[in-house]
Amino acid sequence: MSKPSRRILILVGHPDPAPDRFCRALAEAYAQGAIAGGHEIRRADIGTMDIPLLESQAAFQVDDVTPLIRDLRADILWADHLVLVFPLWLGGVPAKLKAALEQVFRGGFGFEVGPKGWNSKLSGRSARMVLTMGMPSAIFRLVFGSHGLKAVTQGIFMLAGVKPTRASIVGGVEAIGPGGRSRWLERMADLGAAAS
């Protein structure tokens, strides 16, 4: 028996809009696999967006977003599976992606924290993080504790009720060569087909 079709939002978090970035190739492979698997997809690309910075706690607490962020929120609400593809920069997500996440989650969009804990608003959704980096993935996990990934998976998605959140960590991306890149693209297509 085949798995039911899912609605998938693929968000490319690389701030450089150049089409030859490996993050975009990974996202495209996932998208093509998802389409072949009978799933519906929507795409968003941080590199092509104008994202304003939040500069105060007061601004973060107010739900005053641009039409672009409103559309991105609508895509998140439409989806039942979120795919976020981004490079590790200085141990975390690139600043433009962080700014976009702050804009999306401002004003209590995904969760609200009160005296009795948090109220999750995106329950029922799952996520896949696809993270590229120059260092080997084992070093990222063992030495750095995957902190750049946990900032999103636990600091945002867990609070919003998104689970499970799985990760694909592409380490040593500059050194894996064409064969390694091809294997990763095949893996992404398989994950897309499975909507995992």
Coordinates of N, CA and C in Angstrom, one line a residue:
M1 N 0.9 -1.2 0.0 CA 0.0 0.0 0.0 C 0.9 1.2 0.0
S2 N 0.6 2.2 -0.9 CA 1.4 3.4 -1.0 C 1.1 4.4 0.2
K3 N 2.1 5.2 0.5 CA 1.9 6.2 1.5 C 1.1 7.3 0.9
P4 N 0.3 8.0 1.8 CA -0.5 9.1 1.3 C 0.4 10.3 0.9
S5 N -0.1 11.1 -0.1 CA 0.5 12.2 -0.6 C 0.7 13.3 0.6
R6 N 1.8 14.0 0.6 CA 2.0 15.0 1.6 C 2.3 16.3 0.9
R7 N 2.1 17.4 1.7 CA 2.3 18.8 1.2 C 3.6 19.2 1.8
I8 N 4.6 19.5 1.0 CA 6.0 19.8 1.4 C 6.4 21.2 1.0
L9 N 6.9 21.9 2.0 CA 7.5 23.2 1.7 C 9.0 23.0 1.8
I10 N 9.7 23.4 0.7 CA 11.2 23.3 0.6 C 11.7 24.7 0.7
L11 N 12.4 25.0 1.8 CA 13.0 26.3 2.0 C 14.5 26.3 1.9
V12 N 15.0 27.0 0.9 CA 16.5 27.1 0.7 C 16.9 28.3 1.5
G13 N 17.8 28.0 2.5 CA 18.3 29.0 3.4 C 19.7 29.6 3.1
H14 N 20.2 29.3 1.9 CA 21.5 29.9 1.5 C 21.3 31.3 1.1
P15 N 22.0 32.3 1.7 CA 21.7 33.7 1.3 C 22.2 34.1 0.0
D16 N 23.1 33.3 -0.6 CA 23.6 33.7 -2.0 C 22.6 33.1 -3.0
P17 N 22.1 34.0 -3.8 CA 21.1 33.5 -4.8 C 21.6 32.8 -6.0
A18 N 23.0 32.7 -6.1 CA 23.6 32.0 -7.3 C 23.0 30.6 -7.5
P19 N 22.6 30.3 -8.7 CA 21.9 29.0 -8.9 C 22.9 27.8 -8.8
D20 N 24.2 28.0 -8.7 CA 25.1 26.8 -8.7 C 25.5 26.4 -7.3
R21 N 24.8 27.0 -6.3 CA 25.1 26.6 -4.9 C 24.6 25.2 -4.7
F22 N 25.4 24.4 -3.9 CA 25.1 23.0 -3.7 C 23.8 22.8 -2.9
C23 N 23.5 23.8 -2.0 CA 22.2 23.7 -1.3 C 21.0 23.7 -2.3
R24 N 21.1 24.5 -3.3 CA 20.0 24.6 -4.3 C 19.9 23.2 -5.1
A25 N 21.1 22.6 -5.4 CA 21.0 21.3 -6.0 C 20.4 20.2 -5.1
L26 N 20.7 20.3 -3.8 CA 20.1 19.3 -2.9 C 18.6 19.5 -2.8
A27 N 18.2 20.8 -2.7 CA 16.8 21.1 -2.6 C 16.1 20.7 -3.9
E28 N 16.7 20.9 -5.0 CA 16.0 20.5 -6.3 C 15.9 19.0 -6.4
A29 N 17.0 18.3 -6.0 CA 16.9 16.8 -6.0 C 15.8 16.3 -5.1
Y30 N 15.6 16.9 -3.9 CA 14.5 16.6 -3.0 C 13.2 16.8 -3.7
A31 N 13.1 18.0 -4.3 CA 11.8 18.4 -4.9 C 11.4 17.4 -6.0
Q32 N 12.4 17.1 -6.9 CA 12.1 16.1 -8.0 C 11.7 14.8 -7.4
G33 N 12.4 14.3 -6.4 CA 12.0 13.1 -5.8 C 10.6 13.1 -5.2
A34 N 10.2 14.2 -4.6 CA 8.9 14.4 -4.0 C 7.8 14.4 -5.1
I35 N 8.1 15.1 -6.2 CA 7.1 15.2 -7.3 C 6.9 13.8 -7.8
A36 N 8.1 13.0 -8.0 CA 8.0 11.7 -8.5 C 7.2 10.7 -7.6
G37 N 7.3 11.1 -6.3 CA 6.6 10.3 -5.3 C 5.2 10.7 -5.1
G38 N 4.7 11.6 -5.9 CA 3.3 12.0 -5.8 C 2.9 13.0 -4.8
H39 N 3.9 13.7 -4.3 CA 3.7 14.7 -3.2 C 3.5 16.1 -3.9
E40 N 2.8 17.0 -3.2 CA 2.7 18.4 -3.6 C 3.9 19.2 -2.9
I41 N 4.4 20.1 -3.7 CA 5.5 20.9 -3.1 C 5.3 22.4 -3.4
R42 N 5.8 23.2 -2.5 CA 6.0 24.6 -2.7 C 7.4 24.9 -2.3
R43 N 8.0 26.0 -2.9 CA 9.4 26.3 -2.6 C 9.5 27.8 -2.2
A44 N 10.5 28.0 -1.4 CA 10.9 29.4 -1.0 C 12.4 29.5 -1.0
D45 N 12.9 30.6 -1.3 CA 14.4 30.8 -1.4 C 14.8 32.1 -0.7
I46 N 15.4 31.9 0.4 CA 15.8 33.1 1.2 C 16.8 34.0 0.4
G47 N 17.6 33.4 -0.4 CA 18.6 34.2 -1.2 C 17.9 35.2 -2.1
T48 N 16.7 35.0 -2.5 CA 16.0 36.0 -3.4 C 15.1 36.9 -2.7
M49 N 15.1 36.8 -1.3 CA 14.1 37.6 -0.6 C 14.8 38.9 0.1
D50 N 14.0 39.9 0.3 CA 14.4 41.1 1.0 C 13.9 40.9 2.4
I51 N 14.8 40.6 3.4 CA 14.4 40.3 4.7 C 14.9 41.4 5.7
P52 N 13.9 42.1 6.3 CA 14.3 43.2 7.2 C 14.8 42.6 8.6
L53 N 15.7 43.2 9.2 CA 16.2 42.8 10.5 C 15.3 43.3 11.6
L54 N 15.1 42.4 12.6 CA 14.5 42.8 13.9 C 15.5 43.4 14.8
E55 N 15.2 44.5 15.4 CA 16.3 45.2 16.2 C 15.9 45.4 17.7
S56 N 14.7 44.8 18.1 CA 14.3 44.9 19.5 C 13.4 43.8 19.9
Q57 N 13.3 43.5 21.2 CA 12.4 42.6 21.7 C 10.9 43.0 21.4
A58 N 10.7 44.3 21.6 CA 9.4 44.9 21.3 C 8.9 44.6 19.9
A59 N 9.8 44.7 18.9 CA 9.5 44.4 17.5 C 9.2 43.0 17.4
F60 N 10.0 42.1 18.0 CA 9.7 40.6 17.9 C 8.4 40.2 18.4
Q61 N 7.9 40.9 19.4 CA 6.6 40.6 20.0 C 5.4 41.0 19.2
V62 N 5.6 41.9 18.3 CA 4.5 42.5 17.5 C 4.4 41.7 16.2
D63 N 3.2 41.3 15.8 CA 2.9 40.6 14.6 C 2.7 41.5 13.4
D64 N 3.8 42.2 13.0 CA 3.7 43.2 12.0 C 4.7 42.8 10.9
V65 N 4.2 41.9 10.0 CA 5.2 41.4 9.0 C 4.9 41.9 7.6
T66 N 5.9 41.8 6.7 CA 5.7 42.2 5.3 C 4.9 41.2 4.6
P67 N 4.4 41.5 3.4 CA 3.6 40.6 2.6 C 4.4 39.3 2.2
L68 N 5.7 39.5 2.0 CA 6.6 38.3 1.7 C 6.6 37.3 2.9
I69 N 6.7 37.8 4.1 CA 6.7 37.0 5.3 C 5.4 36.4 5.5
R70 N 4.3 37.1 5.2 CA 3.0 36.6 5.3 C 2.7 35.4 4.4
D71 N 3.3 35.5 3.2 CA 3.2 34.4 2.2 C 4.0 33.2 2.7
L72 N 5.2 33.5 3.2 CA 6.0 32.4 3.7 C 5.3 31.7 4.9
R73 N 4.6 32.4 5.7 CA 3.8 31.8 6.8 C 2.7 31.0 6.3
A74 N 2.0 31.5 5.2 CA 0.9 30.7 4.6 C 1.4 29.4 4.1
D75 N 2.6 29.4 3.5 CA 3.2 28.2 3.0 C 3.5 27.2 4.1
I76 N 4.0 27.7 5.2 CA 4.3 26.8 6.4 C 3.0 26.2 6.9
L77 N 1.9 27.0 7.0 CA 0.6 26.5 7.4 C 0.0 25.5 6.5
W78 N 0.3 25.7 5.2 CA -0.2 24.8 4.1 C 0.5 23.4 4.2
A79 N 1.8 23.4 4.5 CA 2.6 22.2 4.5 C 2.4 21.3 5.7
D80 N 2.5 20.0 5.5 CA 2.6 19.1 6.7 C 4.0 18.6 6.9
H81 N 4.9 18.9 5.9 CA 6.3 18.6 6.1 C 7.2 19.7 5.6
L82 N 8.2 20.1 6.4 CA 9.0 21.3 6.1 C 10.4 20.7 5.8
V83 N 11.1 21.2 4.8 CA 12.4 20.9 4.4 C 13.2 22.2 4.4
L84 N 14.3 22.3 5.2 CA 15.1 23.5 5.3 C 16.5 23.1 5.0
V85 N 17.0 23.7 3.9 CA 18.4 23.4 3.4 C 19.2 24.6 3.5
F86 N 20.4 24.5 4.3 CA 21.2 25.7 4.5 C 22.6 25.3 4.8
P87 N 23.6 26.2 4.6 CA 25.0 25.9 5.0 C 25.2 26.3 6.4
L88 N 26.2 25.7 7.0 CA 26.6 26.1 8.4 C 27.6 27.2 8.2
W89 N 27.4 28.4 8.8 CA 28.3 29.5 8.7 C 28.6 29.9 10.1
L90 N 29.9 29.9 10.5 CA 30.4 30.3 11.8 C 29.6 29.6 12.9
G91 N 29.4 28.3 12.7 CA 28.7 27.5 13.7 C 27.2 27.5 13.8
G92 N 26.6 28.3 12.9 CA 25.1 28.4 12.9 C 24.5 28.7 11.6
V93 N 23.2 29.1 11.6 CA 22.6 29.4 10.3 C 23.1 30.7 9.8
P94 N 23.1 31.0 8.5 CA 23.5 32.3 8.0 C 22.6 33.4 8.5
A95 N 23.1 34.6 8.7 CA 22.4 35.7 9.3 C 21.0 36.0 8.5
K96 N 21.0 35.9 7.2 CA 19.8 36.2 6.5 C 18.7 35.1 6.7
L97 N 19.1 33.9 6.9 CA 18.1 32.8 7.2 C 17.6 33.1 8.7
K98 N 18.5 33.4 9.6 CA 18.1 33.7 11.0 C 17.2 34.8 11.0
A99 N 17.4 35.9 10.2 CA 16.5 37.0 10.1 C 15.2 36.6 9.6
A100 N 15.1 35.7 8.6 CA 13.9 35.3 8.1 C 13.1 34.5 9.1
L101 N 13.8 33.6 9.8 CA 13.1 32.8 10.9 C 12.6 33.7 12.0
E102 N 13.3 34.7 12.3 CA 12.8 35.7 13.3 C 11.6 36.4 12.8
Q103 N 11.6 36.8 11.6 CA 10.4 37.5 11.0 C 9.2 36.5 11.0
V104 N 9.4 35.3 10.6 CA 8.3 34.4 10.5 C 7.7 34.1 11.9
F105 N 8.6 33.9 12.9 CA 8.1 33.5 14.2 C 7.8 34.6 15.2
R106 N 7.9 35.8 14.7 CA 7.6 37.0 15.6 C 6.1 37.0 15.9
G107 N 5.8 37.7 16.9 CA 4.4 37.9 17.3 C 3.6 36.7 17.7
G108 N 4.3 35.6 18.0 CA 3.7 34.4 18.5 C 3.1 33.5 17.3
F109 N 3.7 33.6 16.1 CA 3.2 32.8 15.0 C 3.2 31.3 15.3
G110 N 4.4 30.8 15.6 CA 4.5 29.3 15.7 C 4.4 28.8 17.2
F111 N 4.6 29.7 18.1 CA 4.5 29.3 19.5 C 4.4 30.6 20.4
E112 N 3.9 30.4 21.5 CA 3.8 31.5 22.5 C 4.3 30.9 23.8
V113 N 5.2 31.7 24.5 CA 5.7 31.3 25.8 C 5.0 32.1 26.9
G114 N 4.5 31.4 27.9 CA 3.8 32.1 29.0 C 4.3 31.6 30.3
P115 N 3.7 31.9 31.4 CA 4.1 31.5 32.7 C 4.0 30.0 32.9
K116 N 3.2 29.3 32.2 CA 3.1 27.9 32.3 C 3.7 27.1 31.2
G117 N 4.7 27.7 30.5 CA 5.4 27.0 29.4 C 5.0 27.6 28.1
W118 N 5.1 26.8 27.0 CA 4.8 27.3 25.7 C 3.6 26.6 25.1
N119 N 3.0 27.3 24.2 CA 1.8 26.9 23.5 C 2.3 26.6 22.0
S120 N 2.4 25.4 21.6 CA 2.8 25.1 20.2 C 1.7 25.2 19.3
K121 N 2.0 25.9 18.1 CA 1.0 26.2 17.1 C 1.2 25.5 15.8
L122 N 2.2 24.7 15.6 CA 2.5 24.0 14.3 C 2.6 22.5 14.5
S123 N 1.9 22.0 15.5 CA 1.9 20.6 15.7 C 1.3 19.9 14.5
G124 N 1.7 18.6 14.3 CA 1.2 17.9 13.2 C 2.1 17.9 12.0
R125 N 3.1 18.7 12.1 CA 4.1 18.9 11.0 C 5.4 18.2 11.4
S126 N 6.1 17.7 10.3 CA 7.4 17.1 10.5 C 8.4 18.0 9.8
A127 N 9.7 17.7 9.9 CA 10.7 18.5 9.2 C 11.9 17.7 8.9
R128 N 12.6 18.1 7.9 CA 14.0 17.6 7.5 C 14.9 18.8 7.4
M129 N 16.0 18.7 8.2 CA 17.0 19.7 8.0 C 18.1 19.1 7.1
V130 N 18.6 19.9 6.1 CA 19.7 19.5 5.3 C 20.7 20.5 5.4
L131 N 21.8 20.2 6.1 CA 22.9 21.1 6.5 C 24.2 20.8 5.8
T132 N 24.8 21.7 5.1 CA 26.1 21.5 4.4 C 27.1 22.3 5.2
M133 N 28.4 21.7 5.2 CA 29.4 22.4 5.9 C 30.8 21.9 5.4
G134 N 31.8 22.7 5.7 CA 33.2 22.4 5.3 C 33.8 21.3 6.2
M135 N 33.5 21.3 7.5 CA 34.1 20.3 8.4 C 33.4 19.0 8.2
P136 N 34.1 17.9 8.6 CA 33.5 16.6 8.6 C 32.3 16.6 9.6
S137 N 31.2 15.8 9.2 CA 30.0 15.8 10.0 C 30.3 15.2 11.4
A138 N 31.2 14.3 11.5 CA 31.5 13.7 12.8 C 32.1 14.8 13.8
I139 N 32.9 15.7 13.3 CA 33.4 16.7 14.1 C 32.3 17.7 14.6
F140 N 31.4 18.0 13.6 CA 30.3 18.8 14.0 C 29.4 18.2 15.1
R141 N 29.2 16.9 15.0 CA 28.4 16.3 16.0 C 29.1 16.1 17.4
L142 N 30.4 15.6 17.3 CA 31.1 15.2 18.5 C 31.7 16.3 19.2
V143 N 32.4 17.2 18.5 CA 33.1 18.3 19.1 C 32.2 19.5 19.3
F144 N 31.4 19.8 18.4 CA 30.5 21.0 18.5 C 29.1 20.7 18.9
G145 N 28.8 19.5 19.2 CA 27.5 19.1 19.7 C 26.3 19.4 18.8
S146 N 26.5 19.6 17.5 CA 25.5 20.0 16.6 C 24.7 21.2 17.0
H147 N 25.4 22.2 17.6 CA 24.7 23.3 18.2 C 24.0 24.2 17.1
G148 N 24.7 24.4 15.9 CA 24.1 25.2 14.9 C 22.8 24.6 14.4
L149 N 22.6 23.3 14.4 CA 21.4 22.6 14.0 C 20.4 22.6 15.1
K150 N 20.8 22.4 16.4 CA 19.9 22.4 17.5 C 19.2 23.8 17.7
A151 N 19.9 24.9 17.3 CA 19.3 26.2 17.4 C 17.9 26.3 16.7
V152 N 17.9 25.5 15.6 CA 16.6 25.5 14.8 C 15.7 24.4 15.3
T153 N 16.3 23.1 15.4 CA 15.4 22.0 15.7 C 14.8 22.1 17.1
Q154 N 15.6 22.6 18.0 CA 15.0 22.7 19.4 C 14.6 24.1 19.8
G155 N 15.4 25.1 19.3 CA 15.1 26.5 19.7 C 13.9 27.0 19.0
I156 N 13.5 26.4 17.8 CA 12.4 26.9 17.1 C 11.3 25.8 16.9
F157 N 11.7 24.7 16.1 CA 10.7 23.7 15.7 C 10.2 23.0 16.9
M158 N 11.0 22.6 17.9 CA 10.5 21.8 19.0 C 9.4 22.7 19.8
L159 N 9.7 24.0 20.0 CA 8.8 24.8 20.6 C 7.5 25.0 19.9
A160 N 7.6 25.0 18.5 CA 6.4 25.1 17.7 C 5.6 23.8 17.5
G161 N 6.2 22.7 18.0 CA 5.5 21.4 17.9 C 5.8 20.6 16.7
V162 N 6.8 21.0 15.9 CA 7.2 20.3 14.7 C 8.0 19.1 15.1
K163 N 7.5 17.9 14.8 CA 8.2 16.7 15.1 C 7.6 15.5 14.3
P164 N 8.4 14.6 14.0 CA 9.9 14.5 14.2 C 10.6 15.5 13.3
T165 N 11.8 15.9 13.8 CA 12.7 16.7 13.0 C 13.9 15.9 12.7
R166 N 14.2 15.5 11.5 CA 15.3 14.7 11.2 C 16.4 15.6 10.4
A167 N 17.6 15.1 10.4 CA 18.7 15.9 9.8 C 19.5 15.0 8.9
S168 N 19.9 15.7 7.8 CA 20.9 15.1 6.9 C 22.1 16.1 6.9
I169 N 23.2 15.7 7.4 CA 24.4 16.5 7.5 C 25.4 16.2 6.4
V170 N 25.7 17.1 5.5 CA 26.6 16.9 4.4 C 27.9 17.6 4.9
G171 N 28.8 16.8 5.4 CA 30.1 17.3 5.9 C 31.1 17.2 4.8
G172 N 32.2 18.1 5.0 CA 33.3 18.1 4.1 C 32.9 18.4 2.7
V173 N 31.9 19.3 2.5 CA 31.3 19.5 1.2 C 32.2 19.9 0.1
E174 N 33.3 20.6 0.4 CA 34.2 21.0 -0.6 C 35.1 19.8 -1.0
A175 N 35.2 18.8 -0.2 CA 36.2 17.7 -0.5 C 35.5 16.4 -1.0
I176 N 34.2 16.4 -1.1 CA 33.5 15.1 -1.4 C 33.6 14.7 -2.9
G177 N 33.9 15.7 -3.7 CA 34.0 15.4 -5.1 C 32.7 15.1 -5.8
P178 N 32.8 15.0 -7.2 CA 31.6 14.8 -8.0 C 30.8 13.5 -7.6
G179 N 31.6 12.4 -7.2 CA 30.9 11.2 -6.8 C 30.1 11.3 -5.5
G180 N 30.8 12.0 -4.6 CA 30.1 12.2 -3.3 C 28.9 13.1 -3.5
R181 N 29.0 14.1 -4.3 CA 27.8 15.0 -4.5 C 26.7 14.2 -5.2
S182 N 27.0 13.4 -6.2 CA 26.0 12.6 -6.9 C 25.3 11.7 -5.9
R183 N 26.0 11.1 -5.0 CA 25.4 10.2 -4.0 C 24.5 11.0 -3.1
W184 N 24.9 12.2 -2.7 CA 24.0 13.0 -1.9 C 22.7 13.5 -2.6
L185 N 22.9 13.8 -3.9 CA 21.7 14.1 -4.7 C 20.7 13.0 -4.8
E186 N 21.3 11.8 -5.0 CA 20.4 10.6 -5.0 C 19.7 10.4 -3.7
R187 N 20.5 10.6 -2.6 CA 19.9 10.4 -1.3 C 18.7 11.4 -1.1
M188 N 18.9 12.6 -1.5 CA 17.9 13.7 -1.4 C 16.6 13.3 -2.2
A189 N 16.8 12.8 -3.4 CA 15.7 12.4 -4.2 C 14.9 11.2 -3.5
D190 N 15.6 10.3 -2.9 CA 15.0 9.2 -2.2 C 14.2 9.7 -1.0
L191 N 14.8 10.7 -0.3 CA 14.1 11.3 0.9 C 12.8 12.0 0.4
G192 N 13.0 12.7 -0.7 CA 11.8 13.5 -1.3 C 10.7 12.5 -1.7
A193 N 11.1 11.4 -2.3 CA 10.0 10.5 -2.7 C 9.3 9.9 -1.5
A194 N 10.0 9.7 -0.4 CA 9.4 9.2 0.8 C 8.8 10.3 1.7
A195 N 9.0 11.6 1.3 CA 8.5 12.7 2.1 C 9.0 12.6 3.5
S196 N 10.3 12.3 3.6 CA 11.0 12.1 4.9 C 12.0 13.2 5.1

